Amino acid sequence: MIDTTSLQRLQRVARPRSPSALSNALVFGWRAVLKFKHVPEQLFDLVMTPIMFTLLFTFVFGGALAGSPGEYLQFFLPGILVQTVVFNAVYSGMGLSTDLGKGLFDRFRSLPIWSLSPFAGLMVGDILRHLIAASIILIIGLILGYRPEAGSLGVLAAFAMLIAIGFGMGWVFIVLGLLIRTPTTVMTLGFTFLFPLVFASNIMVDPGTMPDWLRAFVEVNPVSLMTTALRGLMGGGATLSQVVFALIAPVALTAILAPTTLWLYLRR
Amino acid sequence: MNDTSPMGVPATGLAQSAISARGLVKTFGKLRAVDGIDLDVPRGIIFAILGPNGAGKTTLMRMLATLSRPDAGSATVMGHDLVQAPHEVRAAIAMTGQFASLDEDLTGRENLVLLARLWGFRGRAAKARADDLLAAFGLSEAATKQVRDYSGGMRRRLDIAASLIVTPGVLFLDEPTTGLDPNARKDVWGMIRGLAEAGVTILLTTQYLEEADQLAARIAVIDHGRKIAEGTSRELKAATGSGFLHVALADVARLDQAASILERRLEHPVQRSAEGAELSVLAGTAKAANEALADLVAAGIELSDFSMGQPSLEEVFFALTGQPSLGESRKDDKP
């Protein structure tokens, strides 16, 4: 099965020149793309929940909440896109936790490469996941009768915003993935933290009918700020301050958690 | 045998060492997982670190592979300082961890192409390198299968192939055959010998005495984070003493009684074989052994077999640590 001659021949190949940090990062991005090829079912996990939410809320609650399912969908769809991206970030944390448990990252860490490149690759995978999942939800929305008043430019801007949101939230779960050994714990903890954020927001309902204390929370909830901005971008009439408020959380998370990630990773 | 300098290499010749470590320490809370280890591994040999679970083998190897920073001490790997120049160390080594460090979702070939690209092979060169490695390790037919469908032995082969994308100065193998069936184990042994013949320096950890005995030119025995002995397998056996009495009983039920008789007469601890049917004890002289056998006969204990001879490595380990067996795990080994 293995012979010394072929091994000696293998050794004669010259060492290539050290690749750049960018090249390292792109290789990890390629890994993320390969994962889509080999594990297409991961998309099923990503889009089934938001699809169920869209259908249930639109047809079961829509009439009661907004007068008609059609009107509710117009209100709800930008919010469900935010929810999709925020929940999806949990899965990349789980993926990281799985990788770390298997010793794969030990091999990456023992290679002479840019230390952060595996995370750059994770982010590439995340962004692809966000774009694919958001597109599927948008298409279903369009079929059901959703119409983005701001047109395709508005949709493009909204997708750019979704990537920023996903990027920022991604760090939370990368840090959790680094800290927690069991992938399912990452998921449980992630959803424990995300459910109140997502439900006590303006994604599903107008907070007008909520008690004061809850409304006060909903109005400063970063998920509400993101949803408001996304509604503005897709429906027209987004203001600069809405966009800036929506970006506060992703920017702050990146600024705090990217260095934390590096520190945790190198310390392990 | 506690001499830490490698065979024939004077202190001034350390530049020739693949690995040279002094006083390495790693603590996890109160546990001193590695407690001041010196190590000199000459180039071009297979060097085994032998010890039970929890002895600190993996922690030591992870420090030498730059995966874990030492709390005290220093080391050079292929002439590069572990702490000052970790990037250079990484460029000079490859490590195959205890758990397959592969991406199970990808195919065997994709795993190797990924790593080849990370090492700097481009496009077609990366693919060619992957295919050459797959061929050399007998994995060409499984190249396009996902690693999750590989057998344990195939994973191990791919894992080791993945460490040879660029020929390393030192190849670290952490328990390369743990969890493999006997056939796959022989397979991996053959592969390790082949690599050594091709000139690769190999540092491996193992809890199997037989593995160290079979493969390694030199063995360091580690227990509780300290090196308790070092030498060739022959040296370790010779130092323990050659006058070992091995006794097998016809009636296994009287094993305890026989053990206490032998211990009283010979004043050395008695060790039981893993299967439990045999006793081994250091007798020193043939006369002492004879007297001990006479005691057993006088007590009416029938022997099915007995012999005098060299100790096995298991007995060496027992003599060094006072611990009966390597197989029992102590659950304090941090990954």
Coordinates of C-alpha atoms in Angstrom, one line a residue:
Chain A
M1 CA 0.0 0.0 0.0
I2 CA 2.9 2.4 0.6
D3 CA 6.3 2.0 -0.8
T4 CA 9.5 3.9 0.1
T5 CA 10.3 4.7 -3.5
S6 CA 7.2 6.7 -4.0
L7 CA 7.6 8.4 -0.7
Q8 CA 11.1 9.4 -1.7
R9 CA 9.8 10.7 -5.0
L10 CA 7.2 12.7 -3.1
Q11 CA 9.9 14.4 -1.1
R12 CA 11.8 15.6 -4.1
V13 CA 9.0 18.1 -5.0
A14 CA 10.3 21.6 -4.2
R15 CA 8.5 23.6 -1.5
P16 CA 6.3 26.3 -3.0
R17 CA 6.6 29.9 -2.1
S18 CA 4.6 31.0 1.0
P19 CA 1.2 32.2 -0.1
S20 CA -0.3 35.6 0.9
A21 CA -2.8 36.1 3.7
L22 CA -5.5 36.9 1.1
S23 CA -4.7 33.6 -0.8
N24 CA -5.1 31.7 2.5
A25 CA -8.4 33.4 3.2
L26 CA -9.7 32.6 -0.3
V27 CA -8.8 28.9 0.1
F28 CA -11.0 28.8 3.2
G29 CA -13.7 30.5 1.3
W30 CA -13.4 27.7 -1.3
R31 CA -13.9 25.2 1.5
A32 CA -17.1 26.9 2.4
V33 CA -18.3 26.7 -1.2
L34 CA -17.4 23.0 -1.3
K35 CA -19.6 22.5 1.8
F36 CA -22.6 23.7 -0.1
K37 CA -21.8 21.2 -2.8
H38 CA -21.5 18.2 -0.4
V39 CA -24.0 19.2 2.2
P40 CA -26.8 20.9 0.3
E41 CA -29.3 19.8 3.0
Q42 CA -27.8 22.5 5.3
L43 CA -29.9 24.9 3.2
F44 CA -33.0 23.1 4.1
D45 CA -32.3 23.8 7.8
L46 CA -31.7 27.4 7.0
V47 CA -34.8 28.2 5.0
M48 CA -37.5 25.8 6.4
T49 CA -38.1 27.8 9.6
P50 CA -38.5 31.2 7.9
I51 CA -40.7 29.7 5.2
M52 CA -43.0 28.2 7.9
F53 CA -43.0 31.5 9.7
T54 CA -43.8 33.4 6.6
L55 CA -46.7 31.1 5.6
L56 CA -48.2 30.8 9.1
F57 CA -48.0 34.4 10.1
T58 CA -49.3 35.6 6.8
F59 CA -52.3 33.4 6.5
V60 CA -53.1 32.6 10.1
F61 CA -52.4 35.9 11.9
G62 CA -52.1 38.2 8.9
G63 CA -55.8 39.1 8.6
A64 CA -56.2 39.7 12.3
L65 CA -53.0 41.7 12.6
A66 CA -53.1 43.9 9.5
G67 CA -56.6 43.6 8.0
S68 CA -55.6 41.2 5.2
P69 CA -52.8 38.6 4.6
G70 CA -51.5 40.6 1.7
E71 CA -51.1 43.8 3.8
Y72 CA -49.5 41.8 6.6
L73 CA -47.0 40.2 4.2
Q74 CA -45.9 43.6 3.0
F75 CA -45.1 44.5 6.6
F76 CA -43.7 41.2 7.7
L77 CA -41.4 40.1 4.9
P78 CA -38.4 42.5 5.6
G79 CA -38.6 41.4 9.2
I80 CA -38.5 37.7 8.4
L81 CA -35.4 38.4 6.3
V82 CA -33.7 39.9 9.4
Q83 CA -34.9 36.9 11.5
T84 CA -33.5 34.5 8.9
V85 CA -30.0 36.0 8.9
V86 CA -29.9 36.4 12.7
F87 CA -30.9 32.7 13.2
N88 CA -28.5 31.5 10.5
A89 CA -25.6 32.9 12.4
V90 CA -26.3 30.2 15.1
Y91 CA -25.5 27.5 12.5
S92 CA -22.1 28.8 11.7
G93 CA -21.3 28.8 15.4
M94 CA -22.3 25.2 15.6
G95 CA -20.2 24.4 12.5
L96 CA -17.2 26.0 14.2
S97 CA -17.8 24.1 17.4
T98 CA -17.9 20.9 15.4
D99 CA -14.7 21.6 13.6
L100 CA -12.9 22.5 16.8
G101 CA -14.0 19.3 18.4
K102 CA -12.6 17.2 15.6
G103 CA -9.1 18.5 15.7
L104 CA -9.4 20.0 12.2
F105 CA -8.4 23.4 13.6
D106 CA -5.4 22.0 15.3
R107 CA -4.1 21.1 11.8
F108 CA -4.9 24.6 10.5
R109 CA -3.2 26.1 13.6
S110 CA -0.1 24.1 13.0
L111 CA 0.2 25.4 9.5
P112 CA 2.3 28.4 8.6
I113 CA -0.7 30.5 7.5
W114 CA -2.4 33.8 8.5
S115 CA -4.0 33.0 11.9
L116 CA -7.3 34.5 11.1
S117 CA -7.8 33.0 7.6
P118 CA -10.0 30.1 8.8
F119 CA -12.4 32.7 10.2
A120 CA -12.3 34.7 7.0
G121 CA -13.4 31.5 5.3
L122 CA -16.2 31.0 7.7
M123 CA -17.4 34.5 7.0
V124 CA -17.4 33.8 3.3
G125 CA -19.6 30.7 3.9
D126 CA -21.9 32.7 6.2
I127 CA -22.4 35.5 3.6
L128 CA -23.2 32.9 0.9
R129 CA -25.7 31.2 3.3
H130 CA -27.3 34.6 4.1
L131 CA -27.6 35.5 0.4
I132 CA -29.0 32.1 -0.6
A133 CA -31.5 31.9 2.3
A134 CA -32.6 35.5 1.9
S135 CA -33.1 35.1 -1.9
I136 CA -35.3 32.0 -1.4
I137 CA -37.5 33.8 1.2
L138 CA -37.8 36.9 -1.0
I139 CA -38.8 34.7 -4.0
I140 CA -41.5 33.0 -1.9
G141 CA -42.6 36.4 -0.7
L142 CA -42.9 37.6 -4.3
I143 CA -44.9 34.6 -5.3
L144 CA -47.3 35.2 -2.4
G145 CA -47.7 38.8 -3.5
Y146 CA -45.1 40.9 -1.7
R147 CA -44.0 43.9 -3.7
P148 CA -40.9 45.9 -2.8
E149 CA -41.9 49.5 -3.5
A150 CA -38.3 50.7 -3.6
G151 CA -37.6 48.4 -6.6
S152 CA -34.5 46.3 -7.3
L153 CA -32.1 49.0 -6.0
G154 CA -33.9 48.9 -2.7
V155 CA -33.7 45.1 -2.6
L156 CA -29.9 45.3 -3.3
A157 CA -29.4 47.9 -0.6
A158 CA -31.5 45.7 1.8
F159 CA -29.3 42.6 0.9
A160 CA -26.2 44.6 1.6
M161 CA -27.7 45.6 5.0
L162 CA -28.4 41.9 5.6
I163 CA -24.8 41.0 4.9
A164 CA -23.7 43.6 7.4
I165 CA -26.1 42.3 10.0
G166 CA -25.0 38.7 9.4
F167 CA -21.3 39.7 9.6
G168 CA -21.8 41.4 12.9
M169 CA -24.0 38.6 14.5
G170 CA -21.6 36.0 13.1
W171 CA -18.9 37.1 15.6
V172 CA -21.2 36.3 18.6
F173 CA -21.5 32.7 17.5
I174 CA -17.9 32.4 16.5
V175 CA -17.0 33.4 20.0
L176 CA -19.5 31.0 21.4
G177 CA -18.3 28.3 19.1
L178 CA -14.7 28.9 20.4
L179 CA -15.8 28.8 24.0
I180 CA -18.3 25.9 24.0
R181 CA -17.3 22.3 23.1
T182 CA -20.7 20.9 22.3
P183 CA -22.4 22.1 19.1
T184 CA -25.9 21.5 20.5
T185 CA -25.1 23.7 23.5
V186 CA -24.1 26.5 21.1
M187 CA -27.5 26.1 19.4
T188 CA -29.4 26.0 22.7
L189 CA -27.6 29.0 24.1
G190 CA -27.9 30.9 20.8
F191 CA -31.6 30.5 20.6
T192 CA -32.1 31.2 24.3
F193 CA -30.4 34.5 23.6
L194 CA -32.0 35.2 20.2
F195 CA -35.7 34.3 20.9
P196 CA -36.4 37.3 23.2
L197 CA -34.5 39.5 20.8
V198 CA -36.4 38.4 17.8
F199 CA -39.9 38.1 19.3
A200 CA -39.7 41.2 21.5
S201 CA -39.1 43.3 18.4
N202 CA -41.2 44.9 15.7
I203 CA -40.7 42.0 13.2
M204 CA -44.1 40.4 13.7
V205 CA -46.2 43.2 15.1
D206 CA -46.4 46.9 15.6
P207 CA -45.3 47.6 19.2
G208 CA -48.1 50.2 19.6
T209 CA -50.3 47.8 21.6
M210 CA -47.5 46.5 23.9
P211 CA -47.2 47.6 27.6
D212 CA -44.9 50.6 28.1
W213 CA -42.0 48.7 29.7
L214 CA -41.9 46.2 26.8
R215 CA -42.3 48.9 24.2
A216 CA -39.4 50.8 25.7
F217 CA -37.3 47.6 25.2
V218 CA -38.6 46.9 21.7
E219 CA -37.8 50.4 20.5
V220 CA -34.1 50.1 21.4
N221 CA -33.8 46.4 20.5
P222 CA -31.1 46.2 17.8
V223 CA -33.3 43.7 15.9
S224 CA -36.1 46.3 15.7
L225 CA -33.7 48.9 14.5
M226 CA -32.5 46.5 11.8
T227 CA -36.0 45.7 10.8
T228 CA -37.1 49.3 10.6
A229 CA -34.1 50.1 8.3
L230 CA -34.8 47.1 6.1
R231 CA -38.5 48.0 5.8
G232 CA -37.4 51.5 4.8
L233 CA -34.8 50.2 2.2
M234 CA -37.2 47.8 0.6
G235 CA -40.4 49.8 0.9
G236 CA -38.9 53.2 0.2
G237 CA -38.4 56.1 2.5
A238 CA -35.4 54.8 4.5
T239 CA -33.7 57.7 6.4
L240 CA -30.0 57.9 7.0
S241 CA -30.5 57.8 10.7
Q242 CA -32.5 54.5 10.4
V243 CA -29.6 52.9 8.5
V244 CA -27.0 54.2 11.0
F245 CA -29.0 53.0 14.0
A246 CA -29.4 49.6 12.3
L247 CA -25.6 49.3 11.8
I248 CA -24.6 50.3 15.4
A249 CA -25.0 46.7 16.7
P250 CA -23.1 45.0 13.8
V251 CA -20.3 47.5 14.0
A252 CA -20.0 47.4 17.8
L253 CA -20.1 43.5 17.8
T254 CA -17.3 43.4 15.1
A255 CA -15.2 45.9 17.0
I256 CA -15.4 44.0 20.3
L257 CA -15.6 40.4 19.2
A258 CA -13.2 40.2 16.3
P259 CA -10.2 40.9 18.6
T260 CA -11.8 38.6 21.2
T261 CA -12.0 35.8 18.6
L262 CA -8.3 36.2 17.7
W263 CA -7.3 36.2 21.4
L264 CA -9.4 33.1 22.2
Y265 CA -8.2 31.2 19.2
L266 CA -4.5 31.9 19.8
R267 CA -4.9 31.1 23.5
R268 CA -6.4 27.7 23.1
Chain B
M1 CA 19.6 5.6 31.1
N2 CA 18.5 8.9 32.6
D3 CA 21.1 10.6 30.5
T4 CA 19.2 13.1 28.5
S5 CA 21.8 13.7 25.7
P6 CA 21.1 11.7 22.6
M7 CA 23.4 9.0 21.4
G8 CA 26.7 10.3 20.2
V9 CA 25.5 13.9 20.0
P10 CA 27.6 16.2 22.2
A11 CA 26.0 19.3 23.9
T12 CA 27.6 21.5 21.3
G13 CA 26.0 19.6 18.4
L14 CA 22.4 20.5 19.3
A15 CA 22.0 22.3 16.0
Q16 CA 21.9 18.7 14.6
S17 CA 18.9 17.9 16.8
A18 CA 15.5 17.9 15.3
I19 CA 14.1 18.8 18.7
S20 CA 15.8 20.2 21.7
A21 CA 13.8 21.0 24.8
R22 CA 14.8 22.2 28.2
G23 CA 12.5 22.3 31.3
L24 CA 9.2 22.5 29.5
V25 CA 6.3 23.1 31.8
K26 CA 2.5 23.3 31.1
T27 CA 0.0 23.7 33.9
F28 CA -3.8 23.5 33.7
G29 CA -5.0 25.1 36.9
K30 CA -3.4 23.1 39.7
L31 CA -2.5 20.2 37.4
R32 CA 1.1 20.2 36.2
A33 CA 0.4 18.3 33.0
V34 CA 4.0 18.7 31.8
D35 CA 6.4 19.2 34.7
G36 CA 9.8 20.1 33.5
I37 CA 10.7 17.9 30.6
D38 CA 14.1 17.9 28.7
L39 CA 14.1 16.2 25.3
D40 CA 16.7 15.8 22.6
V41 CA 15.5 14.1 19.4
P42 CA 18.3 13.5 16.8
R43 CA 17.4 13.9 13.1
G44 CA 16.3 11.0 11.0
I45 CA 15.0 8.6 13.7
I46 CA 11.7 7.5 15.1
F47 CA 11.4 8.7 18.7
A48 CA 8.6 7.5 20.9
I49 CA 7.1 9.2 23.9
L50 CA 5.6 6.4 26.0
G51 CA 3.2 6.8 28.9
P52 CA -0.2 6.0 30.2
N53 CA -3.3 8.2 29.5
G54 CA -2.9 11.5 31.4
A55 CA 0.9 11.3 31.6
G56 CA 1.2 14.5 29.6
K57 CA 2.3 13.1 26.2
T58 CA -0.3 15.0 24.2
T59 CA 0.3 18.2 26.1
L60 CA 4.0 17.9 25.4
M61 CA 3.5 17.3 21.7
R62 CA 1.0 20.2 21.4
M63 CA 3.6 22.5 22.9
L64 CA 6.3 21.3 20.5
A65 CA 3.9 21.8 17.6
T66 CA 3.1 25.4 18.7
L67 CA -0.5 24.6 19.5
S68 CA 0.0 25.3 23.2
R69 CA 2.3 27.8 24.7
P70 CA 4.7 26.5 27.4
D71 CA 4.4 28.1 30.9
A72 CA 8.1 27.7 31.4
G73 CA 11.2 26.3 29.7
S74 CA 12.3 26.6 26.1
A75 CA 12.7 24.5 23.0
T76 CA 13.9 24.6 19.5
V77 CA 12.4 22.6 16.6
M78 CA 14.7 22.2 13.6
G79 CA 16.7 25.1 15.0
H80 CA 13.7 27.5 15.4
D81 CA 12.7 28.7 18.8
L82 CA 9.2 27.6 19.8
V83 CA 8.1 30.9 21.4
Q84 CA 10.2 33.4 19.4
A85 CA 9.6 32.0 16.0
P86 CA 6.4 29.9 15.9
H87 CA 5.7 30.6 12.2
E88 CA 9.1 29.2 11.3
V89 CA 8.5 26.2 13.5
R90 CA 5.2 25.6 11.8
A91 CA 6.8 25.8 8.4
A92 CA 9.2 23.0 9.5
I93 CA 6.8 20.5 11.0
A94 CA 3.6 18.7 10.4
M95 CA 1.3 17.2 13.0
T96 CA -1.3 14.5 12.9
G97 CA -3.4 14.8 16.0
Q98 CA -5.1 12.1 18.0
F99 CA -8.4 12.7 16.3
A100 CA -8.5 12.7 12.6
S101 CA -7.9 16.3 11.6
L102 CA -9.8 16.1 8.3
D103 CA -12.9 17.7 7.0
E104 CA -15.4 14.9 6.9
D105 CA -17.8 16.6 4.5
L106 CA -15.1 17.0 1.8
T107 CA -13.6 14.2 -0.3
G108 CA -10.2 12.8 0.4
R109 CA -8.8 14.6 -2.6
E110 CA -10.5 18.0 -1.7
N111 CA -8.9 17.7 1.8
L112 CA -5.5 17.4 0.3
V113 CA -6.0 20.0 -2.4
L114 CA -7.2 22.4 0.4
L115 CA -4.0 21.9 2.4
A116 CA -1.8 22.0 -0.7
R117 CA -3.2 25.4 -1.5
L118 CA -2.7 26.6 2.0
W119 CA 1.0 25.5 1.7
G120 CA 1.2 27.6 -1.5
F121 CA 0.8 25.1 -4.3
R122 CA -1.3 26.7 -7.0
G123 CA -4.1 25.4 -9.3
R124 CA -2.9 22.4 -11.2
A125 CA 0.2 21.9 -9.0
A126 CA -2.0 21.5 -5.9
K127 CA -4.2 18.9 -7.6
A128 CA -1.1 17.0 -8.9
R129 CA 0.3 17.0 -5.4
A130 CA -2.9 15.7 -3.9
D131 CA -3.1 12.9 -6.5
D132 CA 0.5 11.9 -5.9
L133 CA -0.1 11.6 -2.2
L134 CA -3.3 9.7 -2.7
A135 CA -1.5 7.2 -5.0
A136 CA 1.4 6.8 -2.6
F137 CA -1.0 6.0 0.3
G138 CA -3.2 3.6 -1.7
L139 CA -6.2 6.0 -1.6
S140 CA -6.6 6.7 -5.3
E141 CA -9.8 4.7 -5.6
A142 CA -11.4 6.5 -2.6
A143 CA -10.2 9.9 -3.8
T144 CA -13.6 11.2 -4.7
K145 CA -15.5 9.7 -1.7
Q146 CA -16.4 11.9 1.3
V147 CA -14.1 11.3 4.2
R148 CA -17.1 10.5 6.4
D149 CA -17.4 7.2 4.4
Y150 CA -13.8 6.2 5.0
S151 CA -12.8 3.4 7.4
G152 CA -10.7 4.2 10.4
G153 CA -7.6 2.9 8.7
M154 CA -8.2 5.0 5.6
R155 CA -8.8 8.1 7.6
R156 CA -5.5 7.5 9.4
R157 CA -3.7 7.1 6.1
L158 CA -5.2 10.3 4.7
D159 CA -4.4 12.1 7.9
I160 CA -0.8 11.1 7.6
A161 CA -0.7 11.9 3.9
A162 CA -2.1 15.4 4.8
S163 CA 1.0 15.9 6.9
L164 CA 3.3 15.2 4.0
I165 CA 2.0 17.9 1.5
V166 CA 5.4 19.5 2.1
T167 CA 8.0 17.1 3.5
P168 CA 8.3 18.2 7.2
G169 CA 11.5 18.4 9.1
V170 CA 9.7 16.7 12.0
L171 CA 6.5 14.7 11.7
F172 CA 4.5 14.6 15.0
L173 CA 2.1 11.7 15.3
D174 CA -0.1 11.7 18.4
E175 CA -1.2 8.1 19.2
P176 CA -1.2 7.1 15.5
T177 CA -2.8 3.7 16.1
T178 CA -5.2 4.3 19.0
G179 CA -8.6 3.0 18.1
L180 CA -7.5 1.0 15.0
D181 CA -8.0 -2.7 14.5
P182 CA -4.9 -4.9 14.4
N183 CA -4.7 -5.0 10.6
A184 CA -5.0 -1.2 10.3
R185 CA -2.5 -0.9 13.0
K186 CA 0.1 -3.0 11.1
D187 CA -0.7 -0.9 8.1
V188 CA 0.1 2.3 9.9
W189 CA 3.3 0.8 11.4
G190 CA 4.5 -0.1 7.9
M191 CA 3.7 3.4 6.8
I192 CA 5.7 5.0 9.7
R193 CA 8.7 2.7 9.0
G194 CA 8.5 3.7 5.3
L195 CA 8.5 7.4 6.2
A196 CA 11.5 6.9 8.5
E197 CA 13.4 5.0 5.8
A198 CA 12.6 7.9 3.4
G199 CA 14.4 10.1 5.9
V200 CA 11.6 11.8 7.9
T201 CA 12.2 12.4 11.6
I202 CA 9.2 11.2 13.5
L203 CA 8.1 11.9 17.0
L204 CA 5.2 9.8 18.1
T205 CA 3.3 9.3 21.3
T206 CA 1.9 6.0 22.3
Q207 CA 0.5 4.2 25.2
Y208 CA 1.3 0.8 23.6
L209 CA 4.6 -0.6 24.7
E210 CA 4.6 -2.9 21.8
E211 CA 4.3 0.0 19.4
A212 CA 7.3 1.8 20.9
D213 CA 9.3 -1.4 21.0
Q214 CA 8.4 -2.2 17.3
L215 CA 9.0 1.3 15.8
A216 CA 11.2 3.5 17.9
A217 CA 15.0 3.9 17.9
R218 CA 14.7 5.7 21.1
I219 CA 12.0 5.9 23.8
A220 CA 11.3 8.4 26.5
V221 CA 9.0 7.1 29.2
I222 CA 6.7 9.8 30.7
D223 CA 4.5 9.6 33.8
H224 CA 2.8 12.4 35.7
G225 CA 4.3 15.0 33.4
R226 CA 7.9 14.0 34.1
K227 CA 10.4 12.0 32.0
I228 CA 11.2 8.9 34.2
A229 CA 13.5 7.2 31.7
E230 CA 15.0 7.4 28.3
G231 CA 17.0 5.1 26.0
T232 CA 16.7 2.4 23.4
S233 CA 14.2 -0.4 24.1
R234 CA 17.2 -2.7 24.8
E235 CA 18.7 -0.2 27.3
L236 CA 15.4 0.3 29.1
K237 CA 15.0 -3.5 29.5
A238 CA 18.6 -4.0 30.6
A239 CA 18.4 -1.3 33.2
T240 CA 15.3 -2.9 34.8
G241 CA 17.3 -6.1 35.3
S242 CA 17.3 -9.3 33.3
G243 CA 16.5 -11.8 36.0
F244 CA 12.7 -11.8 35.6
L245 CA 10.7 -14.9 36.7
H246 CA 7.5 -15.5 34.8
V247 CA 5.1 -18.0 36.3
A248 CA 1.8 -19.4 35.0
L249 CA -0.5 -21.3 37.3
A250 CA -2.6 -24.4 36.6
D251 CA -5.3 -23.1 38.9
V252 CA -6.0 -19.4 38.4
A253 CA -8.0 -19.2 41.6
R254 CA -4.8 -19.4 43.6
L255 CA -3.2 -16.4 41.9
D256 CA -3.5 -14.2 45.0
Q257 CA -1.9 -16.8 47.2
A258 CA 1.0 -17.4 44.7
A259 CA 1.6 -13.7 44.4
S260 CA 2.0 -13.2 48.1
I261 CA 4.3 -16.1 48.4
L262 CA 6.5 -14.8 45.6
E263 CA 6.5 -11.3 47.1
R264 CA 7.5 -12.5 50.5
R265 CA 10.4 -14.6 49.2
L266 CA 11.8 -12.3 46.6
E267 CA 10.9 -8.9 48.1
H268 CA 10.0 -7.3 44.8
P269 CA 6.5 -6.3 43.7
V270 CA 4.7 -8.9 41.7
Q271 CA 3.0 -8.0 38.4
R272 CA 0.1 -9.7 36.8
S273 CA -0.2 -10.1 33.1
A274 CA -3.0 -8.3 31.4
E275 CA -4.9 -11.6 30.9
G276 CA -4.4 -12.3 34.6
A277 CA -3.1 -15.8 34.4
E278 CA 0.6 -15.0 34.7
L279 CA 2.8 -13.5 37.4
S280 CA 6.1 -11.7 36.8
V281 CA 8.6 -10.7 39.4
L282 CA 12.2 -9.6 39.5
A283 CA 14.2 -12.5 41.0
G284 CA 17.7 -11.3 40.6
T285 CA 19.5 -14.6 40.6
A286 CA 18.5 -18.1 39.5
K287 CA 19.0 -19.3 43.0
A288 CA 16.5 -16.9 44.4
A289 CA 14.1 -17.9 41.6
N290 CA 14.5 -21.6 42.5
E291 CA 13.8 -21.0 46.1
A292 CA 10.6 -19.0 45.2
L293 CA 9.4 -21.9 43.0
A294 CA 10.1 -24.3 45.8
D295 CA 7.9 -22.2 48.1
L296 CA 5.1 -22.4 45.6
V297 CA 5.4 -26.2 45.2
A298 CA 5.5 -26.6 49.0
A299 CA 2.3 -24.6 49.3
G300 CA 0.8 -27.1 46.8
I301 CA 0.4 -24.6 44.0
E302 CA 0.7 -26.3 40.6
L303 CA 2.5 -24.5 37.9
S304 CA 1.6 -24.9 34.2
D305 CA 4.7 -23.0 33.0
F306 CA 7.6 -20.9 34.2
S307 CA 10.6 -19.2 32.7
M308 CA 13.4 -16.8 33.5
G309 CA 14.3 -14.0 31.1
Q310 CA 14.4 -10.4 30.0
P311 CA 11.5 -8.1 31.2
S312 CA 8.9 -7.0 28.7
L313 CA 8.5 -3.3 28.3
E314 CA 5.4 -3.6 30.4
E315 CA 7.5 -4.8 33.3
V316 CA 10.0 -2.0 32.6
F317 CA 7.2 0.4 33.0
F318 CA 6.0 -1.2 36.1
A319 CA 9.5 -1.2 37.6
L320 CA 9.8 2.5 36.8
T321 CA 6.4 3.7 38.0
G322 CA 5.1 1.1 40.3
Q323 CA 2.0 1.2 38.2
P324 CA 0.7 -2.2 37.1
S325 CA -0.6 -1.4 33.6
L326 CA -0.6 1.2 30.9
G327 CA -4.1 0.5 29.8
E328 CA -5.9 2.1 32.7
S329 CA -6.8 5.7 32.0
R330 CA -6.3 8.6 34.3
K331 CA -8.8 11.2 33.3
D332 CA -6.7 14.2 33.8
D333 CA -5.2 14.5 30.4
K334 CA -6.2 17.8 28.8
P335 CA -6.4 17.7 25.0

